[in-house]
């Protein structure tokens, strides 16, 4: 079946994943049959979808009419034949037990159309083994959504041994039509990509504590604040469910062997029914304070051990052709919320040092999980995972630079998995990107946007800030942000910020440095630093007042409130508010208009205005000198001739 032929979808299972996938499909315009084994189960799933859609409407992420229409496309069912008899795709999301899933497919095979595609939402089980229960293994693949499906961007599309290219292409296209980012998993291997990285990482964290090499506080402080991951390893295990992690590990151990033997500490937690957040107690006690991770307890040796284990798993995935390095990093960033992919983290740490760490630990313990993979060893010999021509990363890791034409250079903040939050690494890339465009004679205006439609930038990367928590380091971080953002303010060409979604804290401070700002209707802006006991530290206390006035600036900063785009337009901060769908087009059009202007006059105008901020006499002097410089230029003659001839000037910057 081709993607173009897909209209109707059956989702088997109405639990958290099932009703979430159903909602995603319905929002994308598909008719969805949601089936479970009892009326109460499908009823609960339907109610959850209705609640979620109404919440999205309340937050203006869609209209109430759109929410109602999506709900109308969902049909809750118990009868299997009625659910699957005339659908194009069956997405199964029943409990993660091989026998349960096999029983479901045996029954579904009797009633589904011959050309229907079967896709299993499994996090680790064998796609090949499941497909062989059916009479259509070539029309069978994995389609692994992440929880919650409505919010999480990644979908792993997994090939079984029999999956046809046509099936995989159709499911990838379907995931894209759902508004998700599909990543192809080329081989059916336990854990696929994301869990193959995360689960051994959590297991190694447990081994460090079990063997008295580190404490839970030291491990979680290292992973959350030194490595910059969204959660500590034990915090993540509690969040996912220690039983879930153990189940995946046991399957990996069964299929892949001794390196994946579960740590006894994890087994003990599950035996004691300390499963994590859902039971009130796991590695943390949620009925008595919950998670409490110190920011300064991280250890370099713990970091090296954990990064080495991750790098080893990347090496295994690459050597076994499960996925290329770039796809592994993208998947773990989107599915695990990592600031960088595990391969890039490993490259920055140094692969030779990581190989040494594994070899030394292997020699000391004899544990097979430290045996260096051929993939990691080969990458270390090549100088890094990204040393080969095919896998060379883009010039920037945290921003993307594009040239959409008409003398516009486009810088996109490219951390959508972290709401484009600003880290020190992003600042470095942003500064270099501005320099790159400044040096390009073919670029006369800069457009600045954020990847995705949720955030221009939701502010500072708090975890990156926490790892620089000493006063002296914080001062340097503040200065770094002031100087980096100031490059936009001081560059010689006009800068247009296209704001779509959140522009909060450091994100709003960044937008403040643009010359013009266009925002979508759904955008929310604010300086919430006072809510954290901080103040805007990247120029916000100075630059905002110059745009909206001191009174409004104090209101925005002191209240810490969020303001919608229309309010910020009334304040004079936003130049134009446009509808959500046309934000990029309108912002680019404004940048093109700016690029068509007289570049020398624009450069000197910005210089005069900056000079006059602190000293009006100095600004007036720069203005008069600039006026004298411009009067004899070719651009002025071009402008005058065009004006007299009622035409459009073609400025050449001369």
XYZ file of C-alpha atoms in Angstrom, residues 174-499:
326
model
C 2.411 8.562 7.602
C 4.528 9.570 10.619
C 5.511 12.774 8.833
C 1.857 13.465 8.049
C 1.167 13.039 11.761
C 3.582 15.944 12.289
C 6.274 13.652 13.697
C 9.915 13.064 12.810
C 10.481 9.466 11.695
C 13.899 7.849 12.092
C 14.511 4.604 10.208
C 15.845 1.653 12.203
C 17.409 -0.535 9.534
C 17.624 -3.770 11.497
C 15.434 -5.470 14.048
C 17.634 -5.200 17.137
C 16.428 -5.139 20.784
C 15.884 -1.620 22.068
C 16.133 -0.237 18.525
C 17.920 3.131 18.901
C 16.734 5.199 21.860
C 16.208 2.411 24.392
C 19.414 0.753 23.221
C 21.204 3.875 24.490
C 19.061 4.800 27.507
C 18.496 1.394 29.108
C 22.186 0.335 29.287
C 22.938 3.843 30.581
C 20.426 3.398 33.433
C 21.738 -0.100 34.064
C 25.324 1.149 34.311
C 24.209 3.857 36.739
C 22.744 1.103 38.927
C 25.954 -0.952 38.686
C 28.012 2.064 39.846
C 25.885 2.327 42.990
C 25.580 -1.430 43.513
C 29.374 -1.822 43.474
C 29.836 1.126 45.875
C 31.728 3.169 43.288
C 29.319 6.107 43.524
C 26.144 7.259 45.252
C 22.769 7.898 43.662
C 23.281 11.621 44.295
C 26.679 11.584 42.566
C 25.410 9.663 39.548
C 22.294 11.786 39.058
C 24.187 15.035 39.622
C 26.669 13.909 36.964
C 24.059 12.931 34.388
C 21.765 15.904 34.922
C 24.186 18.748 35.494
C 27.583 17.688 34.158
C 26.305 15.820 31.089
C 23.280 18.106 30.676
C 20.729 15.316 30.263
C 17.093 16.172 31.044
C 16.946 13.857 34.081
C 19.290 12.026 36.375
C 19.688 8.332 35.499
C 17.798 7.140 38.585
C 15.246 9.921 38.231
C 14.591 8.700 34.670
C 14.335 5.084 35.778
C 11.722 6.043 38.378
C 9.853 8.114 35.797
C 9.751 5.324 33.204
C 9.097 2.637 35.823
C 11.823 0.391 37.180
C 9.803 -2.648 36.116
C 9.636 -1.348 32.541
C 13.392 -0.794 32.410
C 14.033 -4.235 33.891
C 11.687 -5.861 31.370
C 13.575 -4.295 28.452
C 16.914 -5.270 29.986
C 15.812 -8.856 30.489
C 14.800 -9.053 26.823
C 18.123 -7.537 25.736
C 19.947 -9.990 28.001
C 18.039 -12.914 26.514
C 18.735 -11.893 22.903
C 22.068 -10.045 23.054
C 23.804 -11.843 25.900
C 25.796 -11.178 29.050
C 26.694 -7.474 28.472
C 23.033 -6.664 29.194
C 22.680 -8.551 32.471
C 20.400 -6.483 34.750
C 21.987 -4.978 37.833
C 20.858 -6.695 41.084
C 20.012 -3.271 42.517
C 17.374 -2.776 39.825
C 16.051 -6.309 40.294
C 15.805 -5.666 44.034
C 13.746 -2.526 43.494
C 11.275 -4.408 41.317
C 11.063 -7.356 43.735
C 10.209 -4.900 46.518
C 7.587 -3.279 44.254
C 9.484 0.007 44.453
C 8.726 0.738 40.813
C 9.235 4.488 40.905
C 6.885 7.408 40.700
C 3.813 5.291 39.951
C 4.113 3.396 43.259
C 5.292 6.348 45.335
C 8.771 4.945 45.849
C 11.678 3.785 43.721
C 15.209 5.082 43.900
C 13.559 8.198 45.344
C 10.758 8.363 47.905
C 7.925 10.356 46.311
C 5.853 10.358 49.460
C 8.680 11.958 51.390
C 10.285 14.744 49.385
C 10.717 13.103 45.994
C 13.680 13.790 43.723
C 16.432 15.913 45.247
C 19.552 16.068 43.059
C 22.467 18.260 44.154
C 23.909 20.449 41.396
C 27.528 20.114 42.530
C 28.009 16.411 43.345
C 29.032 15.306 39.858
C 32.243 13.373 39.285
C 34.436 13.268 36.188
C 35.155 9.540 36.514
C 31.429 8.776 36.691
C 30.828 10.909 33.610
C 33.580 9.079 31.707
C 32.144 5.692 32.626
C 28.601 6.594 31.565
C 29.668 8.289 28.335
C 31.914 5.308 27.547
C 28.979 2.894 27.929
C 26.822 5.074 25.665
C 29.600 5.342 23.083
C 30.004 1.566 23.115
C 26.316 1.130 22.327
C 26.584 3.643 19.469
C 29.502 1.608 18.146
C 27.450 -1.596 18.265
C 24.491 0.015 16.471
C 26.762 1.331 13.721
C 28.803 -1.850 13.219
C 25.610 -3.924 12.987
C 24.042 -1.454 10.529
C 21.081 -0.764 12.801
C 21.374 2.974 12.075
C 24.010 5.500 10.953
C 25.560 7.881 13.456
C 23.525 10.926 12.431
C 20.224 9.067 12.811
C 21.261 7.702 16.214
C 22.010 11.190 17.486
C 18.794 12.640 16.065
C 16.685 9.858 17.575
C 18.198 10.163 21.058
C 17.885 13.945 21.001
C 14.214 13.794 20.013
C 13.237 10.710 21.995
C 15.483 11.158 25.036
C 15.731 14.952 25.213
C 19.536 14.900 25.077
C 21.151 18.309 24.415
C 23.505 16.573 21.952
C 23.408 13.103 20.508
C 25.423 10.381 22.279
C 27.928 10.185 19.409
C 28.620 13.918 19.552
C 28.905 13.775 23.346
C 31.385 10.932 22.959
C 33.378 12.763 20.285
C 33.657 15.821 22.522
C 34.837 13.685 25.423
C 37.394 11.912 23.229
C 36.947 8.367 21.924
C 40.477 7.245 22.728
C 39.965 8.166 26.384
C 36.618 6.351 26.422
C 38.174 3.215 24.943
C 40.834 3.377 27.671
C 38.115 3.708 30.315
C 36.312 0.624 29.032
C 39.482 -1.448 28.689
C 40.674 -0.591 32.187
C 37.280 -1.316 33.733
C 36.990 -4.553 31.755
C 40.366 -5.669 33.040
C 39.476 -4.766 36.632
C 36.007 -6.351 36.715
C 35.946 -8.925 33.939
C 32.381 -7.784 33.173
C 31.425 -8.309 29.532
C 29.498 -5.035 29.364
C 32.851 -3.218 29.199
C 34.222 -5.164 26.216
C 34.984 -2.553 23.560
C 32.829 -2.895 20.443
C 34.466 -3.021 17.022
C 32.383 -0.005 16.019
C 33.711 2.142 18.851
C 37.299 1.007 18.343
C 37.111 1.764 14.618
C 35.596 5.193 15.259
C 38.359 5.965 17.775
C 40.992 5.021 15.204
C 39.272 7.295 12.655
C 39.338 10.215 15.084
C 35.645 10.195 16.032
C 32.196 8.989 15.023
C 31.896 12.005 12.742
C 35.209 11.601 11.011
C 33.960 9.937 7.827
C 32.722 11.941 4.871
C 29.199 10.519 4.965
C 28.641 11.379 8.620
C 30.337 14.779 8.791
C 28.014 16.975 10.841
C 26.766 20.335 9.723
C 29.038 23.291 10.301
C 27.018 24.107 13.397
C 25.516 21.704 15.908
C 22.945 24.020 17.503
C 21.946 26.378 14.701
C 21.274 25.939 11.000
C 22.342 28.492 8.409
C 20.386 28.647 5.153
C 20.243 30.964 2.164
C 16.616 31.305 1.039
C 17.557 33.800 -1.690
C 17.093 37.521 -2.280
C 20.214 38.335 -0.226
C 18.785 36.943 3.032
C 20.776 34.741 5.398
C 18.586 32.595 7.654
C 19.797 31.485 11.102
C 17.552 28.906 12.755
C 18.018 27.952 16.404
C 18.080 24.195 16.000
C 17.307 22.560 19.354
C 13.581 21.810 18.959
C 13.858 18.853 21.344
C 14.821 21.366 24.065
C 12.449 24.149 22.932
C 15.482 25.914 21.371
C 16.791 26.817 24.804
C 20.049 28.740 24.849
C 23.147 26.854 25.979
C 26.753 28.067 25.929
C 27.305 25.871 22.869
C 24.377 27.485 21.063
C 25.824 30.913 21.860
C 29.129 29.891 20.260
C 27.368 28.645 17.139
C 25.181 31.747 16.955
C 28.194 34.059 17.199
C 29.995 32.141 14.461
C 26.877 32.102 12.266
C 26.500 35.891 12.536
C 30.184 36.309 11.629
C 29.722 33.959 8.662
C 26.817 35.996 7.290
C 28.544 39.311 8.031
C 31.474 38.208 5.881
C 29.221 37.162 2.988
C 28.862 39.964 0.435
C 25.769 38.252 -0.973
C 23.848 38.605 2.317
C 22.219 41.922 3.253
C 19.688 40.924 5.910
C 19.426 38.225 8.579
C 16.294 36.284 9.464
C 16.407 34.648 12.910
C 13.885 31.913 13.812
C 13.553 28.834 16.010
C 13.078 25.279 14.738
C 9.616 23.793 15.171
C 6.400 25.610 15.965
C 6.513 25.458 19.774
C 9.229 27.946 20.598
C 11.396 30.629 19.090
C 13.393 30.006 22.257
C 11.970 29.089 25.661
C 14.924 30.730 27.423
C 18.172 29.615 28.948
C 19.107 25.961 29.191
C 18.672 25.804 32.967
C 20.742 22.634 33.278
C 23.625 24.255 31.415
C 23.348 27.225 33.781
C 23.275 24.979 36.835
C 26.552 23.432 35.770
C 28.032 26.962 35.901
C 26.539 27.786 39.262
C 29.482 29.526 40.952
C 29.227 33.334 41.047
C 32.316 33.864 38.889
C 31.151 31.372 36.265
C 27.670 32.925 36.275
C 29.175 36.374 35.679
C 31.110 35.013 32.699
C 27.975 33.297 31.378
C 26.079 36.587 31.608
C 28.814 38.444 29.763
C 28.981 35.743 27.115
C 25.238 36.077 26.435
C 25.380 39.868 26.388
C 28.215 39.853 23.874
C 26.792 37.089 21.691
C 23.337 38.629 21.444
C 24.976 42.017 20.946
C 26.507 40.754 17.715
C 23.025 40.817 16.183
C 22.378 44.294 17.503
C 25.708 45.606 16.217
C 25.956 43.759 12.893
C 25.954 45.889 9.785
C 22.691 44.622 8.293
C 19.041 44.537 9.416
C 18.003 41.577 11.573
C 14.419 40.264 11.565
C 13.275 37.880 14.319
C 10.444 35.530 13.350
C 8.857 34.492 16.663
